[in-house]
Amino acid sequence: MTKFYCYILFFSTLMLFGQNQEDKIYNAVDVFVANPSAKAIQNLNNLEITFWKNPKPKTKDELLAIVVLNCNKAYYENQFGQTQNAIASYEKAWQIYQKNKLSNYDIIEYCLKPLGNLYTVLGDYDSAENTIKQYFFIVNTSKNYPDAPKQKFAAILNLSNVYQSSGKTSLAIELLESTLKSEKLSNVQKGILLNNLGNSYLLSSKELVSFKNSPDNAEKAFKAAINYLKNEKYQIETLSNSYRNLASLNRQWQRFEVSTSFMEKAEKLFLELPNQQSRKLAKLYYEKALLLFDEDKYDESTKQIQNIFKILIPDYNSKNILPNQNQLYAETVLIDVLDLQAEILKFRHPKKALEAFALSFHIEDLVMNVLVYENSKIITQIRARNRTEKCLSIYNRLYQKENKIEYLEQAFQLAERTKSGILKGYRSNIKNASTEEKQLLQELQNLNNSILKEQQKGNSANISSINSAIKNQNELMLSLKKIQNKNSNYIPENCDLKVLFSKLEKDKALMVYYFMGSENLFYFTLQNNRISLNLITITDTAIPKIVQFIDYFSNASAITNNISGYNTHGKAVYDMLNIPRNTTYKNLIIVPDGILNFLPFEALIIKESSTTNFAKMHYLLNDFRIGYNTSANIYLNTKPVSNSQKTVLGVFPVFEKTAFELNYSKKELESIKSNFKGKYLENSEASFSNFKNNANQYSILHLSTHASSGDIETPASIKFYDQEILYSELYNLNINPDLVVLSACETGIGKLYKAEGAMSVARGFQFAGAQNLLFSLWKVNDYTTSVFMADFYKNIKNDVPYFEASTNAKLAFLNDKSIPNAKKSPYYWSSFVYYGSISTEENSTNYIYYIISLLTVIGLFLIFNPYRKWKIFTQFSKKRITKK
């Protein structure tokens, strides 16, 4: 510290004694900005703590000073690599500014813009998008907003970054192209947007998004950006980014010399910047390391990686190669670098590679702790999922080499940690959540649903209404974060294999557990207290085979028009998936993954035949009673089926005399009603509010209605008499039924995410608390559904377990002579799949009855046969004496 600065600090301290609160805060900020450091930040924290402890009412001027303090603190926290602290400081500044309706400060420039960018850096894409849309709305609706064109441009640029990072590259391209065509832009602005557009094209080629000639378009955009920016001395960083992007593009084309030359230009320009942010420098060196790795220059790549660790981790010791876990923090660049280090190590030092991957998983857990929105969590989980596939390959090779079963067990645990992780996490957290947290979660979800519904209106959507909801959603998110940060301990749950094997043994079942990667389909088989791991290389034929088989269920005539083709494809997929044969147990638990979520395993062909009689074909259904589950832990923790009296809440909108009329729904209703007590909501009574009000009072919820799987932009939904409900609107139902039956089309279909599964109506009910479900995989036929349901409920009436009732109903359907052969096509009977428990409650009252009965018999025997009692006693006594 210089003498001059010491004098400033001394006189500033003297001045503080005679200042009011507002002046004290501004003076402290000025002192900090004059000589910022990570240590000096604590002085600002202490000052703010003292300010809030003071019981005096706070003036608006004082509160604005605190906003300025937090914005300055956040700026430097970001400079010092304290990303999470910076986000928290910006969030606090924004909350105070909003809550107290403050003004006379450029909150967009100094708070919202950097906050949105930091959310993007951390992977909190929903918060980033909401924040950017908020300040874009403020600029558009405020009269005479200072520098409005600049802020509008920043919003477009930053929103395109969010879309790129969250996999919405088509939206990014659409936004950037329309801005370049319709807005009056300076050359600098054109250059900046073209650089982003090129990056969007580059990403779209990786993600297989349908844009023609994406790599060529990317190259053109980058070169055009350089032409606009090369003479702009204040755009050195963007110009550097354009050269880096060209380097990345040429690296993918394996033009390594060209890539290296562009990278050298990028680095030279970046190092000319007066203040190089450590994170950006680390990212530049990561791209250099990636280029060296692709050139097979592993030692040079490792040196670059060690430089990055030194930049991002102050106490890093290069002798250890990998940093210590306690040195790590939530930083996505560190994740990328550790993953690259693992790639370098995986062939020569596979166990060390697994250590590097484990550190990446640890950082991702830290990131998960600060995420609130489901979509951002799913994107983070997908990244972890790609790493998991690499780890499974390593574990498999180690097992082949050393034959140690623990490698298979560790591989299984890794596969399980991302399997329906968001659903598992939600179920676990909601149990322990406080009343306040549950209320905030519910309000947040309600706002999210209202935004989605308004957005679905397209051009007629009310933008003001959407932005108002986003504003409220953002406030709720910040409040929820405060609560969750006090107990931020996201740790993926391990699966207790001993307990899992015990449950499988008790259920007389085996489990086939799939993990769909980008290169391999792994499958674990668990039976007889043993675990095995195999894989199928996903070649150009493997996935198409599965898709071809699923395509047979796209309409009613696809199978009947090509019965021999169905036989052939059904057998080919069965052989490929390698389901165990000739097993001791006939109960099979399938944990599907990826596209296998849409495959009806019961309809696979185990033995090809030339018959056209559907009842005589050899289905997997004939070998096994099949139940499904979303993960091993969910199977393990699913409550057993209740033995108590079953009552039904039936929802039958029927939609009489409309285009949506369900003719056979009434027949389905009468069949169930004749067997089970309950409440049956028909026609206009089958409203969503009536369903919600009654759902907790019945053991079985049966919904016979219309549903839709949605599409890329439209979420899955289910139709009640009065309204259509999005799958996410079901989250807040908070129900605990014994069974949910979704007798409607496509209730198990929705937008598919790696690991998490389909965003379907069934998923909505799972979030709401349902554990045992029967739902459909495609558009079901009204008549055949009523026949299937009638037999399904007859089985339940006879106390047959749900999963077995499903199997029995399908077999009965095939054997029913009143149904014509064409209607016995697997299209009609295999649509419904059962997810949940396959075991029933142990009826404790039976044990008590048996014990009481036994004691009664013994008592009567002793009372009415005293001679026998005495004889037994004397004989027993003699034996004891003899032994002595």
PDB file of N, CA, C and O in Angstrom, residues 47 75 156 184 334 438 467 527 719 741 762 772 853 876:
ATOM      1  N   LEU A  47     -19.335  -2.415   6.708  1.00  0.00           N
ATOM      2  CA  LEU A  47     -20.083  -1.163   6.696  1.00  0.00           C
ATOM      3  C   LEU A  47     -21.574  -1.418   6.453  1.00  0.00           C
ATOM      4  O   LEU A  47     -22.434  -0.824   7.115  1.00  0.00           O
ATOM      5  N   TYR A  75     -18.993  -5.750  -8.978  1.00  0.00           N
ATOM      6  CA  TYR A  75     -18.099  -5.593 -10.130  1.00  0.00           C
ATOM      7  C   TYR A  75     -16.711  -6.148  -9.810  1.00  0.00           C
ATOM      8  O   TYR A  75     -16.127  -6.898 -10.602  1.00  0.00           O
ATOM      9  N   ILE A 156     -30.304  -7.369 -26.908  1.00  0.00           N
ATOM     10  CA  ILE A 156     -30.343  -8.312 -28.034  1.00  0.00           C
ATOM     11  C   ILE A 156     -29.084  -9.176 -28.054  1.00  0.00           C
ATOM     12  O   ILE A 156     -29.148 -10.401 -28.214  1.00  0.00           O
ATOM     13  N   LYS A 184     -31.206  -0.020 -37.578  1.00  0.00           N
ATOM     14  CA  LYS A 184     -30.114   0.853 -38.031  1.00  0.00           C
ATOM     15  C   LYS A 184     -28.951   0.674 -37.065  1.00  0.00           C
ATOM     16  O   LYS A 184     -29.044   1.010 -35.888  1.00  0.00           O
ATOM     17  N   LEU A 334     -13.607 -24.080 -15.092  1.00  0.00           N
ATOM     18  CA  LEU A 334     -12.892 -25.139 -14.370  1.00  0.00           C
ATOM     19  C   LEU A 334     -13.441 -26.515 -14.731  1.00  0.00           C
ATOM     20  O   LEU A 334     -12.685 -27.483 -14.853  1.00  0.00           O
ATOM     21  N   LYS A 438     -42.246 -23.970   0.339  1.00  0.00           N
ATOM     22  CA  LYS A 438     -43.261 -24.632  -0.492  1.00  0.00           C
ATOM     23  C   LYS A 438     -44.168 -23.606  -1.165  1.00  0.00           C
ATOM     24  O   LYS A 438     -44.524 -23.745  -2.340  1.00  0.00           O
ATOM     25  N   ASN A 467     -44.147  -9.659 -19.253  1.00  0.00           N
ATOM     26  CA  ASN A 467     -43.045  -9.002 -18.541  1.00  0.00           C
ATOM     27  C   ASN A 467     -43.383  -8.728 -17.081  1.00  0.00           C
ATOM     28  O   ASN A 467     -42.507  -8.801 -16.218  1.00  0.00           O
ATOM     29  N   GLN A 527     -29.521 -59.143 -11.191  1.00  0.00           N
ATOM     30  CA  GLN A 527     -30.315 -60.321 -10.825  1.00  0.00           C
ATOM     31  C   GLN A 527     -29.477 -61.251  -9.969  1.00  0.00           C
ATOM     32  O   GLN A 527     -28.244 -61.298 -10.080  1.00  0.00           O
ATOM     33  N   LYS A 719     -56.543 -32.570 -21.058  1.00  0.00           N
ATOM     34  CA  LYS A 719     -57.767 -31.782 -21.205  1.00  0.00           C
ATOM     35  C   LYS A 719     -58.810 -32.164 -20.154  1.00  0.00           C
ATOM     36  O   LYS A 719     -59.210 -33.326 -20.050  1.00  0.00           O
ATOM     37  N   VAL A 741     -54.211 -43.542 -13.163  1.00  0.00           N
ATOM     38  CA  VAL A 741     -54.420 -44.142 -14.479  1.00  0.00           C
ATOM     39  C   VAL A 741     -54.757 -43.019 -15.453  1.00  0.00           C
ATOM     40  O   VAL A 741     -55.748 -42.309 -15.269  1.00  0.00           O
ATOM     41  N   ALA A 762     -47.558 -37.617 -17.580  1.00  0.00           N
ATOM     42  CA  ALA A 762     -47.198 -38.571 -16.520  1.00  0.00           C
ATOM     43  C   ALA A 762     -46.137 -37.982 -15.601  1.00  0.00           C
ATOM     44  O   ALA A 762     -46.201 -38.131 -14.378  1.00  0.00           O
ATOM     45  N   ASN A 772     -47.158 -44.653  -8.480  1.00  0.00           N
ATOM     46  CA  ASN A 772     -47.569 -45.758  -9.345  1.00  0.00           C
ATOM     47  C   ASN A 772     -48.491 -45.203 -10.424  1.00  0.00           C
ATOM     48  O   ASN A 772     -49.526 -44.613 -10.113  1.00  0.00           O
ATOM     49  N   SER A 853     -54.008 -66.469  17.183  1.00  0.00           N
ATOM     50  CA  SER A 853     -54.570 -67.821  16.976  1.00  0.00           C
ATOM     51  C   SER A 853     -53.663 -68.887  17.575  1.00  0.00           C
ATOM     52  O   SER A 853     -54.125 -69.822  18.252  1.00  0.00           O
ATOM     53  N   PHE A 876     -38.767 -83.480  29.997  1.00  0.00           N
ATOM     54  CA  PHE A 876     -37.783 -82.438  29.708  1.00  0.00           C
ATOM     55  C   PHE A 876     -36.776 -82.307  30.846  1.00  0.00           C
ATOM     56  O   PHE A 876     -35.572 -82.176  30.637  1.00  0.00           O
TER      57      PHE A 876
END
